[in-house]
Amino acid sequence: MEQIKLEVKNFYGTYRYIPMDKLSAAIATIAGRKTLLMDDIKLLNNVGLTVILVDSKSKRETILASGYFNNKIAIESEREL
């Protein structure tokens, strides 16, 4: 199962999803940005990628199983870092 890892940061009320691995960095580069948008994350998740969102501030990692947004299934797992 392919997965990407993104760090979630809040800049003045706007969430930014910053690539943390080579695959997510390459995807952001293809999109022409340094960060990914929630629309990008939804599309990538719906085509089969598992998305791991890391919140370094709260030390929490959330794993969205592939198809999460499409099927409205529950979050696969959430854990402390």
Short mmCIF file of N, CA, C and O in Angstrom, two decimals:
data_model
loop_
_atom_site.label_atom_id
_atom_site.label_comp_id
_atom_site.label_asym_id
_atom_site.label_seq_id
_atom_site.Cartn_x
_atom_site.Cartn_y
_atom_site.Cartn_z
N MET A 1 0.85 -1.18 0.00
CA MET A 1 0.00 0.00 0.00
C MET A 1 0.89 1.24 0.00
O MET A 1 1.74 1.41 0.87
N GLU A 2 0.70 2.10 -0.98
CA GLU A 2 1.47 3.34 -1.05
C GLU A 2 0.92 4.36 -0.06
O GLU A 2 -0.28 4.43 0.17
N GLN A 3 1.82 5.13 0.51
CA GLN A 3 1.38 6.15 1.46
C GLN A 3 2.24 7.40 1.32
O GLN A 3 3.37 7.34 0.85
N ILE A 4 1.65 8.52 1.70
CA ILE A 4 2.39 9.78 1.76
C ILE A 4 2.23 10.34 3.17
O ILE A 4 1.24 10.08 3.85
N LYS A 5 3.24 11.10 3.59
CA LYS A 5 3.23 11.68 4.92
C LYS A 5 3.32 13.19 4.79
O LYS A 5 4.20 13.72 4.10
N LEU A 6 2.38 13.88 5.46
CA LEU A 6 2.30 15.33 5.39
C LEU A 6 2.24 15.92 6.79
O LEU A 6 1.53 15.41 7.65
N GLU A 7 2.97 17.01 7.00
CA GLU A 7 2.89 17.73 8.27
C GLU A 7 1.82 18.80 8.15
O GLU A 7 1.77 19.54 7.17
N VAL A 8 0.94 18.87 9.14
CA VAL A 8 -0.14 19.85 9.16
C VAL A 8 0.30 21.05 10.00
O VAL A 8 0.69 20.88 11.16
N LYS A 9 0.27 22.23 9.40
CA LYS A 9 0.59 23.46 10.13
C LYS A 9 -0.49 24.49 9.87
O LYS A 9 -1.04 24.57 8.78
N ASN A 10 -0.78 25.27 10.89
CA ASN A 10 -1.78 26.32 10.79
C ASN A 10 -1.06 27.67 10.76
O ASN A 10 -0.41 28.05 11.71
N PHE A 11 -1.18 28.36 9.63
CA PHE A 11 -0.58 29.68 9.47
C PHE A 11 -1.70 30.72 9.41
O PHE A 11 -2.39 30.83 8.40
N TYR A 12 -1.88 31.42 10.50
CA TYR A 12 -2.89 32.48 10.57
C TYR A 12 -4.28 32.00 10.13
O TYR A 12 -4.97 32.66 9.35
N GLY A 13 -4.68 30.82 10.61
CA GLY A 13 -6.00 30.29 10.32
C GLY A 13 -6.12 29.48 9.05
O GLY A 13 -7.18 28.96 8.73
N THR A 14 -5.03 29.35 8.30
CA THR A 14 -5.03 28.56 7.08
C THR A 14 -4.17 27.32 7.28
O THR A 14 -3.00 27.43 7.64
N TYR A 15 -4.75 26.14 7.05
CA TYR A 15 -3.98 24.90 7.20
C TYR A 15 -3.13 24.66 5.97
O TYR A 15 -3.60 24.81 4.84
N ARG A 16 -1.90 24.29 6.21
CA ARG A 16 -0.95 23.95 5.15
C ARG A 16 -0.52 22.51 5.37
O ARG A 16 -0.31 22.07 6.50
N TYR A 17 -0.38 21.76 4.28
CA TYR A 17 0.01 20.36 4.34
C TYR A 17 1.38 20.25 3.67
O TYR A 17 1.49 20.31 2.45
N ILE A 18 2.41 20.09 4.48
CA ILE A 18 3.79 20.15 4.03
C ILE A 18 4.33 18.74 3.82
O ILE A 18 4.27 17.91 4.73
N PRO A 19 4.89 18.45 2.64
CA PRO A 19 5.43 17.13 2.36
C PRO A 19 6.54 16.73 3.34
O PRO A 19 7.39 17.56 3.69
N MET A 20 6.52 15.46 3.76
CA MET A 20 7.53 14.95 4.68
C MET A 20 8.30 13.77 4.08
O MET A 20 9.15 13.20 4.76
N ASP A 21 7.98 13.39 2.85
CA ASP A 21 8.70 12.28 2.22
C ASP A 21 8.89 12.59 0.73
O ASP A 21 8.37 13.57 0.21
N LYS A 22 9.65 11.73 0.05
CA LYS A 22 9.98 11.98 -1.36
C LYS A 22 8.75 11.97 -2.27
O LYS A 22 8.63 12.80 -3.16
N LEU A 23 7.84 11.03 -2.04
CA LEU A 23 6.67 10.94 -2.90
C LEU A 23 5.78 12.17 -2.77
O LEU A 23 5.36 12.75 -3.77
N SER A 24 5.49 12.59 -1.55
CA SER A 24 4.63 13.77 -1.38
C SER A 24 5.33 15.04 -1.88
O SER A 24 4.67 15.92 -2.43
N ALA A 25 6.65 15.12 -1.73
CA ALA A 25 7.39 16.27 -2.26
C ALA A 25 7.32 16.30 -3.79
O ALA A 25 7.15 17.36 -4.39
N ALA A 26 7.42 15.13 -4.42
CA ALA A 26 7.33 15.05 -5.88
C ALA A 26 5.93 15.45 -6.35
O ALA A 26 5.79 16.17 -7.35
N ILE A 27 4.91 15.02 -5.63
CA ILE A 27 3.54 15.37 -5.99
C ILE A 27 3.33 16.89 -5.88
O ILE A 27 2.72 17.51 -6.75
N ALA A 28 3.85 17.49 -4.82
CA ALA A 28 3.73 18.94 -4.65
C ALA A 28 4.46 19.68 -5.78
O ALA A 28 3.96 20.68 -6.30
N THR A 29 5.62 19.17 -6.16
CA THR A 29 6.38 19.78 -7.25
C THR A 29 5.59 19.71 -8.56
O THR A 29 5.52 20.69 -9.31
N ILE A 30 5.00 18.57 -8.83
CA ILE A 30 4.18 18.42 -10.04
C ILE A 30 3.00 19.39 -10.01
O ILE A 30 2.64 19.97 -11.04
N ALA A 31 2.43 19.59 -8.81
CA ALA A 31 1.31 20.53 -8.67
C ALA A 31 1.77 21.98 -8.77
O ALA A 31 0.94 22.89 -8.85
N GLY A 32 3.09 22.20 -8.73
CA GLY A 32 3.61 23.56 -8.84
C GLY A 32 3.58 24.34 -7.54
O GLY A 32 3.57 25.57 -7.53
N ARG A 33 3.55 23.61 -6.42
CA ARG A 33 3.50 24.25 -5.10
C ARG A 33 4.46 23.58 -4.14
O ARG A 33 4.93 22.48 -4.39
N LYS A 34 4.72 24.24 -3.02
CA LYS A 34 5.55 23.66 -1.96
C LYS A 34 4.71 22.87 -0.97
O LYS A 34 5.23 22.02 -0.25
N THR A 35 3.43 23.17 -0.90
CA THR A 35 2.51 22.46 -0.01
C THR A 35 1.35 21.91 -0.83
O THR A 35 1.14 22.31 -1.98
N LEU A 36 0.60 20.98 -0.23
CA LEU A 36 -0.56 20.42 -0.90
C LEU A 36 -1.83 21.01 -0.30
O LEU A 36 -1.85 21.41 0.86
N LEU A 37 -2.87 21.04 -1.10
CA LEU A 37 -4.18 21.52 -0.66
C LEU A 37 -5.04 20.33 -0.25
O LEU A 37 -4.79 19.19 -0.66
N MET A 38 -6.09 20.58 0.52
CA MET A 38 -7.00 19.50 0.90
C MET A 38 -7.61 18.83 -0.33
O MET A 38 -7.81 17.62 -0.35
N ASP A 39 -7.88 19.59 -1.38
CA ASP A 39 -8.40 19.00 -2.61
C ASP A 39 -7.41 18.00 -3.21
O ASP A 39 -7.80 16.95 -3.71
N ASP A 40 -6.11 18.33 -3.15
CA ASP A 40 -5.06 17.41 -3.62
C ASP A 40 -5.07 16.13 -2.78
O ASP A 40 -4.98 15.02 -3.31
N ILE A 41 -5.17 16.30 -1.47
CA ILE A 41 -5.15 15.16 -0.55
C ILE A 41 -6.35 14.25 -0.81
O ILE A 41 -6.21 13.02 -0.86
N LYS A 42 -7.52 14.84 -1.03
CA LYS A 42 -8.71 14.04 -1.31
C LYS A 42 -8.54 13.24 -2.60
O LYS A 42 -8.87 12.05 -2.65
N LEU A 43 -8.03 13.88 -3.64
CA LEU A 43 -7.82 13.20 -4.91
C LEU A 43 -6.82 12.06 -4.77
O LEU A 43 -7.07 10.94 -5.24
N LEU A 44 -5.69 12.32 -4.13
CA LEU A 44 -4.67 11.29 -3.94
C LEU A 44 -5.20 10.13 -3.11
O LEU A 44 -4.93 8.96 -3.39
N ASN A 45 -5.98 10.44 -2.09
CA ASN A 45 -6.56 9.41 -1.24
C ASN A 45 -7.57 8.56 -2.01
O ASN A 45 -7.60 7.34 -1.87
N ASN A 46 -8.35 9.20 -2.85
CA ASN A 46 -9.37 8.47 -3.62
C ASN A 46 -8.78 7.58 -4.70
O ASN A 46 -9.44 6.64 -5.13
N VAL A 47 -7.56 7.85 -5.15
CA VAL A 47 -6.92 6.97 -6.14
C VAL A 47 -6.10 5.87 -5.49
O VAL A 47 -5.44 5.11 -6.18
N GLY A 48 -6.15 5.79 -4.16
CA GLY A 48 -5.54 4.65 -3.50
C GLY A 48 -4.38 4.91 -2.57
O GLY A 48 -3.83 3.97 -2.00
N LEU A 49 -3.98 6.16 -2.41
CA LEU A 49 -2.87 6.44 -1.49
C LEU A 49 -3.40 6.59 -0.06
O LEU A 49 -4.44 7.22 0.16
N THR A 50 -2.68 6.02 0.88
CA THR A 50 -2.97 6.26 2.28
C THR A 50 -2.26 7.54 2.67
O THR A 50 -1.10 7.74 2.33
N VAL A 51 -2.96 8.43 3.35
CA VAL A 51 -2.41 9.73 3.72
C VAL A 51 -2.20 9.76 5.24
O VAL A 51 -3.13 9.48 6.00
N ILE A 52 -0.98 10.07 5.65
CA ILE A 52 -0.66 10.20 7.07
C ILE A 52 -0.47 11.69 7.35
O ILE A 52 0.40 12.33 6.76
N LEU A 53 -1.31 12.23 8.22
CA LEU A 53 -1.24 13.64 8.61
C LEU A 53 -0.57 13.72 9.98
O LEU A 53 -1.04 13.12 10.93
N VAL A 54 0.51 14.48 10.06
CA VAL A 54 1.26 14.62 11.30
C VAL A 54 1.10 16.04 11.82
O VAL A 54 1.39 17.00 11.12
N ASP A 55 0.62 16.16 13.05
CA ASP A 55 0.50 17.45 13.71
C ASP A 55 1.61 17.52 14.75
O ASP A 55 1.51 16.94 15.82
N SER A 56 2.70 18.21 14.40
CA SER A 56 3.86 18.24 15.29
C SER A 56 3.59 19.02 16.57
O SER A 56 4.21 18.78 17.60
N LYS A 57 2.62 19.93 16.53
CA LYS A 57 2.30 20.73 17.71
C LYS A 57 1.64 19.87 18.80
O LYS A 57 2.01 19.95 19.96
N SER A 58 0.68 19.05 18.41
CA SER A 58 0.00 18.19 19.39
C SER A 58 0.61 16.80 19.47
O SER A 58 0.15 15.97 20.22
N LYS A 59 1.64 16.55 18.66
CA LYS A 59 2.31 15.25 18.63
C LYS A 59 1.34 14.12 18.28
O LYS A 59 1.35 13.06 18.87
N ARG A 60 0.50 14.36 17.28
CA ARG A 60 -0.51 13.38 16.88
C ARG A 60 -0.35 13.05 15.40
O ARG A 60 -0.07 13.90 14.59
N GLU A 61 -0.55 11.77 15.09
CA GLU A 61 -0.48 11.29 13.72
C GLU A 61 -1.82 10.65 13.37
O GLU A 61 -2.31 9.80 14.10
N THR A 62 -2.41 11.06 12.26
CA THR A 62 -3.69 10.52 11.82
C THR A 62 -3.51 9.85 10.47
O THR A 62 -2.97 10.45 9.55
N ILE A 63 -3.95 8.60 10.37
CA ILE A 63 -3.82 7.85 9.13
C ILE A 63 -5.19 7.74 8.48
O ILE A 63 -6.13 7.23 9.08
N LEU A 64 -5.28 8.24 7.24
CA LEU A 64 -6.51 8.16 6.47
C LEU A 64 -6.34 7.02 5.47
O LEU A 64 -5.53 7.12 4.55
N ALA A 65 -7.09 5.95 5.65
CA ALA A 65 -7.00 4.81 4.75
C ALA A 65 -7.38 5.23 3.34
O ALA A 65 -8.15 6.17 3.16
N SER A 66 -6.84 4.53 2.33
CA SER A 66 -7.18 4.87 0.95
C SER A 66 -8.68 4.78 0.76
O SER A 66 -9.33 3.87 1.26
N GLY A 67 -9.25 5.74 0.07
CA GLY A 67 -10.68 5.81 -0.16
C GLY A 67 -11.45 6.46 0.98
O GLY A 67 -12.67 6.48 0.98
N TYR A 68 -10.77 7.03 1.96
CA TYR A 68 -11.41 7.63 3.13
C TYR A 68 -12.46 8.67 2.73
O TYR A 68 -13.59 8.64 3.18
N PHE A 69 -12.10 9.59 1.85
CA PHE A 69 -13.01 10.68 1.48
C PHE A 69 -14.12 10.18 0.57
O PHE A 69 -15.25 10.67 0.62
N ASN A 70 -13.83 9.21 -0.26
CA ASN A 70 -14.80 8.68 -1.20
C ASN A 70 -15.87 7.85 -0.52
O ASN A 70 -17.05 7.96 -0.83
N ASN A 71 -15.47 7.02 0.44
CA ASN A 71 -16.40 6.09 1.08
C ASN A 71 -16.92 6.57 2.43
O ASN A 71 -17.75 5.91 3.03
N LYS A 72 -16.38 7.68 2.93
CA LYS A 72 -16.77 8.20 4.23
C LYS A 72 -16.56 7.18 5.34
O LYS A 72 -17.33 7.07 6.27
N ILE A 73 -15.48 6.37 5.19
CA ILE A 73 -15.17 5.40 6.23
C ILE A 73 -14.44 6.08 7.37
O ILE A 73 -13.96 7.20 7.23
N ALA A 74 -14.33 5.43 8.48
CA ALA A 74 -13.68 6.01 9.66
C ALA A 74 -12.18 6.13 9.44
O ALA A 74 -11.59 5.46 8.60
N ILE A 75 -11.58 6.97 10.22
CA ILE A 75 -10.13 7.11 10.21
C ILE A 75 -9.53 5.77 10.61
O ILE A 75 -9.99 5.13 11.55
N GLU A 76 -8.51 5.34 9.88
CA GLU A 76 -7.92 4.03 10.13
C GLU A 76 -7.28 3.97 11.50
O GLU A 76 -7.48 3.03 12.25
N SER A 77 -6.50 4.97 11.86
CA SER A 77 -5.90 4.97 13.18
C SER A 77 -5.40 6.36 13.52
O SER A 77 -5.17 7.19 12.67
N GLU A 78 -5.26 6.57 14.80
CA GLU A 78 -4.73 7.83 15.30
C GLU A 78 -3.87 7.49 16.50
O GLU A 78 -4.25 6.67 17.33
N ARG A 79 -2.68 8.09 16.56
CA ARG A 79 -1.80 7.75 17.67
C ARG A 79 -0.91 8.92 18.04
O ARG A 79 -0.71 9.82 17.24
N GLU A 80 -0.40 8.86 19.24
CA GLU A 80 0.55 9.86 19.71
C GLU A 80 1.91 9.55 19.11
O GLU A 80 2.26 8.40 18.91
N LEU A 81 2.69 10.56 18.82
CA LEU A 81 4.05 10.37 18.29
C LEU A 81 5.03 10.17 19.39
O LEU A 81 4.89 10.58 20.48
#
